[in-house]
Amino acid sequence: MNRRRPVLTLLAVALLAVSGSATAAAAPSSSAKPTSLKTENFADPIGIDAGKPLLSWLPGKGSAGQAAYEIRATLESPSQHGKRDLWDSGKVRSASTSNIPYAGPALHSRDHVSWQVRTWDATGRVSTWSDPSSWEMGLLSASDWSARWIENPSYDYTQPDGKETPLPVFGKSFAVHGAVKQARLYTTGLGMYAATINGRPVGDAVLEPGQTTYSAEVDYRTYDLTSALRSGTNTIGMQTGSGTYQRVKTPGRYFFGGTLEQYTVYGEPKVIAQLEITYQDGHREIVSSDGTWRTALGATTFSSWWSGEEYDARRASQSPTSAAALTNAGWQQASPVTLTQATTPRDTTPLRANSRPPVTVAQTVRPTSIRKLADGSYILDFGANRSGWPSVSVSGRAGDTVTMIPAENLAADSTLDVASTGAKPGSQIAYRYTLSGHGKETWHPQFTYSGFRYLQVSGLLTAPTKDTVTVDVIHAANPSASDFTSSSDLLNQIHTITERAIQSNMMSVMTDCPDREKGPYTGDNLQNLDALLTDYDMSAYEPQLVRNMATAQRQPGDVSPGLIANIAPEFHRVAPTTQTKPQGTIEFLDEVNWGGAVIRIPWQLYLTYGDTRTMATFYDNMVAWLDYEAKNKAANNGDIPGLGDWSATDNTTPMQLAILAGYYTAASNMAGVAQVLGKTADHTKYTALAAQLATEFTTRFRHVDATGVYYGSDSEASNAMALDAGLVAPADRTAVLDRLVASVRKAGNHITTGSVALGPLFRALEAGNRDDVIYDMVVNPTSPGYGYLIASGHTTLSESLDGGGSQNHHFLGAVDAWFIRGLAGIQQTDGSVGYRDLTIAPAIVGGLTHAEGSYQTPYGTVSSAWTNSAHGFRLLVTVPPGATATVHVPAAAGKNVQASGPGARRIAEAVYTVGAGQYTFTATS
């Protein structure tokens, strides 16, 4: 049995919808109505800009599945009363329940669409119509924006005395007269913005806008202010921060960078805002940012994406909270910005609706201990390493300053150790709040965050309680997609620290770490994609990260056109510099296992969610990248520069083996993409390229000795990458798998791969039914390994499995995918798309007596829970409507296996096929 998750499947499942009649005769009984309707992967979104929004739903509870569907939609304009019919799909024969494109008349800005769906099952029973869902279009063209970008005319980053200039704030007061039917605020800002209405935040999103290539596009969000407006005078406020838009080296502040990185300050802080108010009588008023808005230098006196934030509450008069505040001293008229082709953004840069779930505050954490130091400061321990910002609530004298310095570790003498964050005593990451002296004051930063477990707090007049300084934990609001637990506390803890590391780096982009670099590294995202797509629903999130790669891709006229650098957006440019490392001479700018994410991530989004739009949208970028790498390879005598198996403990793996395996995988995936999109000539072209690379790989790296066949240096990475990529001939797979197992045993059951080969290591062993080997590696309490991280007190994954480097890296998280795929046994069957066909094959390893997991597929939740005891084995399985599963009961020969559930059919010894429903399988002697 091959238990491998499909990675290189080229024969895609065609999801063809055949239209039928618009109406159907009423069936004698009804099927369960569809639920969980979503548009663009959100429930009832507003402000979207997809011309043909994608629709999805879940089959009704208890449904036998779906054979056909019908969608109907109505249109409502905010300035008109009533609705009118917009579109009816007619009866469409299809089992698909996700990524269904709207196919009605062209949509326009501000259109509000309500829609419902009904379905037919295989017996012809039709459901009742679902409850209504809706979406609302945003502003689709530049002509919809009457607002202008505005700046503060007095702002300059540094003053003549060298002090930082406070960040600009903006405000506008306006009158509301009459009953409001609808109010929408369309807004964004650069570097960052925080918008308020009458002094209150306009929504839950923080750290806005999401990161993009600012010359190519700037994201905006739409906020519903219908219930926030009050009769009479109202005030919009906009505060700004530097973000990644403004990167300046400041004395005494931490600065990420060295000789390789070249940073850009793109411009001065600026905002654009358009509030559209529709009254009950149908007339509309617009409040747009322009030269009539007021601006001041605000209370945020320092803002840096990498080194912290400072706020002086004595400058509260500069806060845009009311009409009266805008008349205080220091306020002036804002300056409209003139954009050109030389500015960022350019005069042609579009404003795009942010398609990602926002970053929000997920929880508030109080310290688990507070300890006073000899200098009068306090060290607060928050129990675990997390990403977020400190929130302080204090009273004191005007001018008193509370300073909070974050760290991931403590030194041997229990003082703060900031080394892993990149900071030094003279190069700080710090948060500072200066009090106004007016009673209890509460503050948290708004324009940056840090990863930390400990805070050193100084400047307090009295000893802190557990409510004095707390931590707001923040991350992107991607929905959880899975659950896992087992009888092993160790495995449960590994799952916890892995998920925490993912959360800590899941901001508007996937970062490498939440402190030292905060880099949107494409390879870190790709190399941990199995775990990311297992732990979270990334269907609305990952496509924007692919877009970031496309907009950062070097264009004709640039150096190396077609190249996708290792970070996207490319906020700092890395010169093509080589360095000597243990694995060989590396090149930082370009790596196929980083840039190749532009192909490999869309392919995985297709396999996981049935998403064809992402790969269709960025197909030309994929072609350009492959063309670039072909030229790159030829220019370097067949050896593509790169990083190899980055961060490996065993550096014997040939660099070109890892690079060539990644190149082959990208080409092979591209052949699959071309086939799905119906590009026959390209399918042939890239299939041939993949075959050519496979031949080269075999020639260069396949070896035979007295023991058998192996690849490269016979390292874990060498054999695992060859197996996982499908570069080992079927006749050799058993021998190479044996060599892989032998290399693991030789290493003392330690993981010696780096980030590039870690996923292949897990997948190759899973495919070879050697979950026992994976288990031995995972629970190993000695360094390097996951068990060691737990034994040594880590609360997140570190940059290396020996505990070194950053203490909050996510790219070594492949173990979390194995928990669901291997231990719970929930897998998508090879050749399936969107989890229509499932394989349930739990691995019974080690001393485990219980494991259970669930995964949210496009059809609903699949779950698997098993117990193993002296009395026998018991497996509980739930299959969602519309899906089928093949269940492999892990029973020894001679065991009495029994199955109960609707229509479970035995097809082999201890193997069953099942449809939707709940099933119990037992095995006894």
Coordinates of C-alpha atoms in Angstrom, one line a residue, residues 197-699:
I197 CA -14.3 56.5 13.7
N198 CA -15.0 58.8 16.6
G199 CA -11.9 57.5 18.4
R200 CA -12.8 53.8 18.1
P201 CA -11.2 51.3 15.7
V202 CA -13.1 50.7 12.5
G203 CA -12.6 46.9 12.7
D204 CA -10.7 44.0 14.1
A205 CA -7.9 44.0 11.5
V206 CA -4.5 45.1 12.7
L207 CA -1.1 45.7 11.1
E208 CA -2.8 46.9 7.9
P209 CA -2.3 46.9 5.0
G210 CA -1.1 43.4 4.0
Q211 CA 2.4 43.4 2.5
T212 CA 2.6 43.7 -1.3
T213 CA 5.1 44.9 -3.8
Y214 CA 4.0 48.5 -3.3
S215 CA 4.9 49.7 -6.8
A216 CA 2.7 46.9 -8.3
E217 CA -0.3 47.1 -6.0
V218 CA -1.5 48.4 -2.6
D219 CA -4.2 46.6 -0.8
Y220 CA -7.2 48.3 0.8
R221 CA -9.9 47.0 3.1
T222 CA -13.5 47.8 3.3
Y223 CA -15.1 48.4 6.6
D224 CA -18.8 48.4 7.5
L225 CA -19.5 51.6 9.5
T226 CA -23.3 51.5 9.2
S227 CA -23.8 51.1 12.9
A228 CA -20.7 53.2 13.9
L229 CA -21.9 56.5 12.6
R230 CA -24.0 58.8 14.9
S231 CA -26.3 61.6 14.1
G232 CA -24.5 64.9 13.9
T233 CA -20.7 65.3 13.8
N234 CA -18.4 62.3 13.3
T235 CA -14.6 62.2 12.9
I236 CA -12.5 59.8 10.8
G237 CA -9.0 59.3 12.2
M238 CA -6.0 57.8 10.5
Q239 CA -2.7 57.1 12.4
T240 CA 0.4 55.9 10.5
G241 CA 3.4 53.7 11.1
S242 CA 6.6 53.0 9.1
G243 CA 6.1 49.2 8.4
T244 CA 8.2 47.8 5.6
Y245 CA 7.6 50.9 3.5
Q246 CA 10.2 53.0 5.5
R247 CA 13.4 51.2 6.5
V248 CA 16.0 53.6 8.0
K249 CA 19.0 52.8 10.0
T250 CA 18.7 54.6 13.3
P251 CA 21.4 54.8 16.0
G252 CA 20.7 52.7 19.0
R253 CA 17.9 50.8 17.3
Y254 CA 18.1 47.2 16.0
F255 CA 18.7 47.1 12.2
F256 CA 18.4 43.8 10.3
G257 CA 20.9 43.8 7.6
G258 CA 24.5 43.6 6.7
T259 CA 26.7 43.7 3.7
L260 CA 24.4 41.6 1.5
E261 CA 21.1 43.5 2.0
Q262 CA 20.2 46.8 0.2
Y263 CA 17.2 48.5 1.7
T264 CA 14.8 51.1 0.3
V265 CA 12.8 53.9 1.9
Y266 CA 9.9 54.0 -0.5
G267 CA 8.4 57.3 0.7
E268 CA 6.8 59.2 3.5
P269 CA 3.7 57.9 5.4
K270 CA 0.5 58.5 3.5
V271 CA -3.1 57.5 3.6
I272 CA -6.1 57.3 1.3
A273 CA -9.7 57.0 2.6
Q274 CA -13.2 57.1 1.0
L275 CA -16.3 56.9 3.2
E276 CA -19.5 56.4 1.3
I277 CA -22.7 57.0 3.2
T278 CA -26.1 55.9 1.7
Y279 CA -29.1 57.2 3.5
Q280 CA -32.5 55.5 3.7
D281 CA -34.0 57.9 1.2
G282 CA -31.4 56.7 -1.4
H283 CA -29.1 59.7 -1.6
R284 CA -25.4 59.2 -1.2
E285 CA -22.6 61.3 0.4
I286 CA -18.9 60.7 0.1
V287 CA -16.1 61.8 2.4
S288 CA -12.8 61.5 0.6
S289 CA -9.3 62.2 1.7
D290 CA -8.0 65.4 0.1
G291 CA -6.4 68.7 1.0
T292 CA -9.3 69.6 3.3
W293 CA -8.3 66.9 5.7
R294 CA -6.3 67.9 8.8
T295 CA -2.9 66.4 9.8
A296 CA -0.5 66.6 12.7
L297 CA 2.6 64.8 13.9
G298 CA 1.1 62.4 16.3
A299 CA 1.8 60.6 19.6
T300 CA 3.6 57.7 18.0
T301 CA 7.1 59.1 18.2
F302 CA 9.0 56.1 16.7
S303 CA 7.9 53.2 14.6
S304 CA 10.0 50.5 13.1
W305 CA 8.9 47.1 11.7
W306 CA 12.0 45.5 13.1
S307 CA 13.0 47.5 16.2
G308 CA 9.9 48.5 18.1
E309 CA 7.6 51.4 18.7
E310 CA 7.3 54.4 21.1
Y311 CA 4.4 56.5 22.1
D312 CA 4.2 59.8 24.1
A313 CA 0.7 60.2 25.6
R314 CA 1.5 63.8 26.4
R315 CA 0.9 64.4 22.7
A316 CA -2.7 63.1 23.0
S317 CA -3.9 66.4 21.6
Q318 CA -2.5 65.2 18.3
S319 CA -4.9 62.3 18.2
P320 CA -7.7 62.5 15.6
T321 CA -10.5 61.5 17.9
S322 CA -13.0 64.4 17.5
A323 CA -13.7 67.6 15.6
A324 CA -12.4 69.7 18.4
A325 CA -9.1 67.8 18.4
L326 CA -8.5 68.7 14.8
T327 CA -8.3 72.4 15.7
N328 CA -5.6 72.0 18.3
A329 CA -2.2 73.6 17.9
G330 CA 0.1 71.7 15.6
W331 CA -2.7 70.7 13.2
Q332 CA -2.5 71.9 9.6
Q333 CA -4.0 71.0 6.2
A334 CA -2.9 67.8 4.6
S335 CA -1.1 67.8 1.3
P336 CA -2.4 65.8 -1.6
V337 CA 0.3 63.5 -3.1
T338 CA 1.4 63.7 -6.7
L339 CA 2.2 60.2 -7.8
T340 CA 4.5 59.6 -10.8
Q341 CA 6.3 56.7 -12.4
A342 CA 9.2 57.5 -10.1
T343 CA 7.2 57.3 -6.8
T344 CA 6.1 54.4 -4.8
P345 CA 3.2 53.8 -5.3
R346 CA 3.3 54.9 -8.9
D347 CA 0.6 56.9 -10.6
T348 CA -0.4 53.6 -12.3
T349 CA -0.4 51.4 -9.2
P350 CA -3.8 50.0 -8.6
L351 CA -5.6 49.8 -5.3
R352 CA -6.7 46.2 -4.8
A353 CA -9.1 44.7 -2.3
N354 CA -7.1 42.7 0.3
S355 CA -8.1 39.1 -0.4
R356 CA -6.4 37.7 2.7
P357 CA -8.0 37.0 6.1
P358 CA -6.8 40.0 8.3
V359 CA -4.3 39.8 11.1
T360 CA -6.3 40.0 14.3
V361 CA -5.7 39.7 18.1
A362 CA -6.2 36.0 18.7
Q363 CA -5.9 36.0 22.5
T364 CA -4.5 38.0 25.5
V365 CA -1.9 36.3 27.7
R366 CA -1.0 37.2 31.2
P367 CA 2.5 36.5 32.7
T368 CA 3.0 33.3 34.5
S369 CA 5.7 34.8 36.7
I370 CA 7.1 38.2 37.6
R371 CA 10.6 38.6 39.0
K372 CA 12.3 41.8 40.2
L373 CA 15.9 42.5 39.3
A374 CA 18.5 44.4 41.3
D375 CA 18.2 47.5 39.0
G376 CA 14.5 47.8 39.9
S377 CA 13.2 46.4 36.6
Y378 CA 11.1 43.3 36.3
I379 CA 11.3 40.2 34.0
L380 CA 7.9 38.9 33.1
D381 CA 7.6 35.3 31.8
F382 CA 4.6 34.7 29.6
G383 CA 5.0 30.9 29.6
A384 CA 5.6 30.4 25.9
N385 CA 7.2 32.1 22.9
R386 CA 4.5 33.9 20.9
S387 CA 4.1 36.7 18.4
G388 CA 2.3 39.8 19.5
W389 CA 2.7 43.1 21.2
P390 CA 2.8 44.1 24.9
S391 CA -0.1 46.0 26.3
V392 CA 0.6 48.1 29.4
S393 CA -2.0 49.5 31.9
V394 CA -0.4 51.9 34.4
S395 CA -0.8 55.2 36.3
G396 CA 2.0 57.6 37.0
R397 CA 3.4 61.1 36.5
A398 CA 3.5 62.9 33.2
G399 CA 6.8 62.1 31.5
D400 CA 7.3 58.8 33.2
T401 CA 8.4 56.2 30.6
V402 CA 7.7 52.5 30.7
T403 CA 10.2 50.5 28.6
M404 CA 9.6 46.9 27.6
I405 CA 12.3 44.9 25.9
P406 CA 11.4 41.5 24.4
A407 CA 13.5 38.3 24.4
E408 CA 13.0 34.7 23.6
N409 CA 15.5 33.4 26.1
L410 CA 17.1 34.1 29.5
A411 CA 20.8 34.0 30.1
A412 CA 22.4 31.6 32.6
D413 CA 22.1 34.2 35.3
S414 CA 18.4 34.6 34.6
T415 CA 18.8 38.0 33.0
L416 CA 17.4 38.8 29.6
D417 CA 19.2 37.2 26.6
V418 CA 18.2 39.1 23.4
A419 CA 20.8 37.4 21.1
S420 CA 18.3 35.2 19.2
T421 CA 16.2 38.2 18.3
G422 CA 19.2 39.8 16.5
A423 CA 19.3 42.7 19.0
K424 CA 22.2 43.8 21.2
P425 CA 22.4 46.1 24.3
G426 CA 23.4 49.0 22.0
S427 CA 21.0 48.0 19.2
Q428 CA 17.7 47.5 20.8
I429 CA 14.3 46.2 20.0
A430 CA 12.1 48.1 22.5
Y431 CA 8.6 49.4 23.2
R432 CA 8.3 52.6 25.2
Y433 CA 5.3 54.4 26.5
T434 CA 5.5 57.9 28.0
L435 CA 2.6 58.7 30.4
S436 CA 0.4 61.7 30.2
G437 CA -0.2 61.7 34.0
H438 CA -4.0 61.5 33.6
G439 CA -5.2 58.5 35.7
K440 CA -5.1 54.9 34.4
E441 CA -3.5 54.7 31.0
T442 CA -3.5 51.8 28.6
W443 CA -1.4 51.4 25.5
H444 CA -0.2 48.9 23.0
P445 CA 1.8 49.4 19.8
Q446 CA -0.1 49.3 16.5
F447 CA 2.5 49.2 13.8
T448 CA 4.8 46.4 14.6
Y449 CA 5.1 43.2 16.7
S450 CA 7.7 40.9 18.1
G451 CA 8.2 37.3 18.9
F452 CA 9.1 36.8 22.6
R453 CA 8.4 34.9 25.8
Y454 CA 10.0 37.3 28.2
L455 CA 9.7 41.1 28.7
Q456 CA 12.0 43.2 30.8
V457 CA 9.9 46.1 32.0
S458 CA 11.4 49.2 33.6
G459 CA 10.0 52.5 34.7
L460 CA 7.2 51.3 36.8
L461 CA 6.5 53.1 40.0
T462 CA 5.0 50.1 41.7
A463 CA 5.4 46.4 41.4
P464 CA 3.4 45.0 38.4
T465 CA 0.5 42.6 38.8
K466 CA -0.5 40.1 36.2
D467 CA -2.7 42.7 34.7
T468 CA -0.2 45.5 34.4
V469 CA 1.5 44.2 31.3
T470 CA -0.1 41.5 29.1
V471 CA 0.5 40.2 25.6
D472 CA -1.9 40.5 22.7
V473 CA -1.1 37.5 20.5
I474 CA -1.7 38.2 16.9
H475 CA -1.7 36.3 13.6
A476 CA -3.7 36.0 10.4
A477 CA -7.2 34.8 10.9
N478 CA -6.9 31.7 8.7
P479 CA -9.5 29.2 10.0
S480 CA -8.1 26.1 11.7
A481 CA -8.4 23.1 9.4
S482 CA -7.4 20.2 11.7
D483 CA -7.2 18.8 15.2
F484 CA -4.9 16.2 16.6
T485 CA -4.3 14.5 20.0
S486 CA -2.8 11.2 21.1
S487 CA -2.0 9.1 24.1
S488 CA 1.5 10.6 24.1
D489 CA 2.1 13.8 26.0
L490 CA 5.3 14.2 24.0
L491 CA 3.6 14.1 20.6
N492 CA 0.9 16.4 21.9
Q493 CA 3.5 18.9 23.0
I494 CA 5.4 18.7 19.7
H495 CA 2.1 19.5 17.9
T496 CA 1.5 22.5 20.2
I497 CA 4.9 24.0 19.7
T498 CA 4.7 23.4 15.9
E499 CA 1.3 25.1 15.6
R500 CA 2.5 27.9 17.8
A501 CA 5.5 28.5 15.5
I502 CA 3.2 28.6 12.5
Q503 CA 0.9 31.1 14.2
S504 CA 3.8 33.2 15.2
N505 CA 4.9 33.6 11.5
M506 CA 1.5 33.7 9.9
M507 CA 1.0 37.4 9.4
S508 CA -0.1 39.1 6.2
V509 CA 2.8 37.0 4.7
M510 CA 4.5 33.8 6.0
T511 CA 7.7 35.0 7.7
D512 CA 10.7 33.0 8.6
C513 CA 10.8 34.4 12.2
P514 CA 8.9 37.1 14.1
D515 CA 11.9 39.1 15.3
R516 CA 15.4 39.1 13.6
E517 CA 14.3 39.1 10.0
K518 CA 10.5 38.9 9.6
G519 CA 11.3 37.8 6.0
P520 CA 8.6 36.7 3.6
Y521 CA 10.8 33.8 2.4
T522 CA 9.2 31.9 -0.5
G523 CA 11.1 28.7 0.3
D524 CA 10.1 28.7 4.0
N525 CA 6.5 28.8 2.9
L526 CA 7.0 26.1 0.3
Q527 CA 9.1 23.8 2.5
N528 CA 6.5 23.8 5.2
L529 CA 3.5 23.8 3.0
D530 CA 2.3 20.3 4.0
A531 CA 2.0 21.4 7.6
L532 CA 0.5 24.8 6.7
L533 CA -2.2 23.3 4.5
T534 CA -2.9 20.7 7.2
D535 CA -3.2 23.0 10.2
Y536 CA -5.0 25.9 8.5
D537 CA -7.4 26.6 5.7
M538 CA -5.1 28.6 3.4
S539 CA -7.5 28.8 0.4
A540 CA -7.9 32.6 0.8
Y541 CA -4.4 33.3 2.0
E542 CA -1.8 31.5 -0.1
P543 CA -3.0 32.9 -3.5
Q544 CA -1.9 36.4 -2.4
L545 CA 1.5 35.0 -1.5
V546 CA 1.8 33.6 -5.0
R547 CA 0.7 37.0 -6.3
N548 CA 3.5 38.6 -4.2
M549 CA 6.0 36.3 -6.0
A550 CA 4.6 37.3 -9.4
T551 CA 4.7 41.1 -8.7
A552 CA 8.2 40.8 -7.3
Q553 CA 9.5 38.8 -10.3
R554 CA 12.3 40.5 -12.2
Q555 CA 10.9 42.0 -15.4
P556 CA 12.5 42.5 -18.9
G557 CA 15.1 45.3 -18.5
D558 CA 15.9 44.2 -15.0
V559 CA 19.0 42.2 -14.1
S560 CA 18.1 38.5 -14.5
P561 CA 14.6 38.8 -15.9
G562 CA 12.3 36.0 -14.7
L563 CA 14.1 35.5 -11.5
I564 CA 12.1 35.3 -8.3
A565 CA 14.3 36.2 -5.4
N566 CA 14.2 34.3 -2.1
I567 CA 11.9 36.8 -0.5
A568 CA 8.7 38.3 -1.9
P569 CA 7.8 41.1 -1.6
E570 CA 11.5 41.9 -2.1
F571 CA 11.8 44.7 0.5
H572 CA 15.5 44.3 0.5
R573 CA 17.6 43.3 -2.5
V574 CA 20.4 40.8 -2.0
A575 CA 23.3 41.1 -4.4
P576 CA 24.2 37.8 -6.1
T577 CA 26.9 37.2 -3.6
T578 CA 28.5 33.8 -2.9
Q579 CA 29.7 32.5 0.4
T580 CA 31.6 29.4 1.5
K581 CA 29.5 27.2 3.8
P582 CA 29.9 23.6 4.9
Q583 CA 27.6 22.4 2.2
G584 CA 29.6 24.2 -0.5
T585 CA 29.6 27.6 -2.1
I586 CA 26.1 29.0 -1.7
E587 CA 24.4 31.9 -3.5
F588 CA 21.8 33.9 -1.5
L589 CA 19.8 35.6 -4.2
D590 CA 18.3 32.7 -6.1
E591 CA 17.3 29.1 -5.3
V592 CA 15.0 26.8 -7.2
N593 CA 13.6 25.5 -4.0
W594 CA 12.6 29.1 -3.1
G595 CA 11.7 30.6 -6.5
G596 CA 10.0 27.4 -7.7
A597 CA 7.3 28.1 -5.1
V598 CA 5.6 30.1 -7.9
I599 CA 4.7 26.8 -9.5
R600 CA 4.7 24.3 -6.7
I601 CA 2.4 26.2 -4.4
P602 CA -0.4 26.7 -7.0
W603 CA -0.1 23.0 -7.8
Q604 CA -0.7 22.1 -4.2
L605 CA -3.6 24.5 -4.0
Y606 CA -5.2 22.7 -6.9
L607 CA -4.7 19.3 -5.3
T608 CA -5.9 20.4 -1.9
Y609 CA -8.8 22.7 -2.8
G610 CA -9.4 22.2 -6.5
D611 CA -8.2 25.8 -7.1
T612 CA -7.4 26.3 -10.8
R613 CA -7.7 30.1 -10.7
T614 CA -4.3 30.6 -9.0
M615 CA -2.3 28.6 -11.5
A616 CA -4.2 30.1 -14.4
T617 CA -3.7 33.6 -13.2
F618 CA 0.1 33.3 -12.7
Y619 CA 0.8 30.8 -15.5
D620 CA 2.9 33.3 -17.5
N621 CA 5.0 34.0 -14.3
M622 CA 5.6 30.3 -14.0
V623 CA 6.7 30.1 -17.6
A624 CA 9.0 33.1 -17.2
W625 CA 10.6 31.5 -14.1
L626 CA 11.3 28.2 -15.9
D627 CA 12.8 30.1 -18.8
Y628 CA 15.0 32.0 -16.5
E629 CA 16.3 28.9 -14.7
A630 CA 17.0 27.2 -18.0
K631 CA 19.2 30.1 -19.0
N632 CA 20.7 30.2 -15.5
K633 CA 21.6 26.5 -15.7
A634 CA 23.2 26.9 -19.2
A635 CA 25.2 30.0 -18.0
N636 CA 26.6 28.0 -15.1
N637 CA 27.7 24.9 -17.0
G638 CA 24.7 22.9 -15.8
D639 CA 25.0 23.8 -12.1
I640 CA 22.4 26.2 -10.9
P641 CA 23.6 28.4 -8.0
G642 CA 21.6 28.2 -4.8
L643 CA 21.5 27.0 -1.2
G644 CA 21.1 23.2 -1.4
D645 CA 19.5 21.5 1.6
W646 CA 19.5 24.7 3.7
S647 CA 20.1 24.4 7.4
A648 CA 21.0 20.7 7.4
T649 CA 23.0 19.0 10.1
D650 CA 24.5 16.6 7.6
N651 CA 26.2 18.8 5.0
T652 CA 27.4 16.0 2.8
T653 CA 24.4 16.1 0.5
P654 CA 25.5 17.4 -2.9
M655 CA 24.1 20.9 -3.4
Q656 CA 23.2 20.1 -7.0
L657 CA 21.2 17.1 -5.9
A658 CA 18.8 19.2 -3.8
I659 CA 18.7 21.9 -6.5
L660 CA 18.1 19.5 -9.4
A661 CA 15.4 17.6 -7.4
G662 CA 13.7 20.9 -6.8
Y663 CA 14.0 21.9 -10.4
Y664 CA 12.6 18.5 -11.6
T665 CA 9.7 18.8 -9.2
A666 CA 8.8 22.3 -10.4
A667 CA 9.0 21.1 -14.1
S668 CA 6.9 18.1 -13.3
N669 CA 4.3 20.1 -11.5
M670 CA 4.3 22.6 -14.4
A671 CA 3.5 19.7 -16.8
G672 CA 0.5 18.9 -14.5
V673 CA -0.6 22.6 -14.4
A674 CA -0.5 22.7 -18.2
Q675 CA -2.5 19.6 -18.5
V676 CA -5.2 20.8 -16.2
L677 CA -5.4 24.1 -18.0
G678 CA -5.6 22.4 -21.4
K679 CA -2.3 23.7 -22.7
T680 CA -1.4 20.6 -24.6
A681 CA 1.8 21.8 -26.3
D682 CA 3.1 23.1 -22.9
H683 CA 2.2 19.8 -21.2
T684 CA 4.3 18.0 -23.8
K685 CA 7.1 20.6 -23.5
Y686 CA 7.4 20.4 -19.7
T687 CA 6.9 16.6 -19.5
A688 CA 10.0 16.4 -21.8
L689 CA 11.9 18.9 -19.6
A690 CA 11.1 16.8 -16.5
A691 CA 12.2 13.6 -18.3
Q692 CA 15.5 15.3 -19.3
L693 CA 16.1 16.4 -15.7
A694 CA 15.3 13.0 -14.4
T695 CA 17.8 11.4 -16.7
E696 CA 20.4 14.0 -15.6
F697 CA 19.7 13.4 -12.0
T698 CA 20.1 9.6 -12.4
T699 CA 23.3 10.0 -14.3

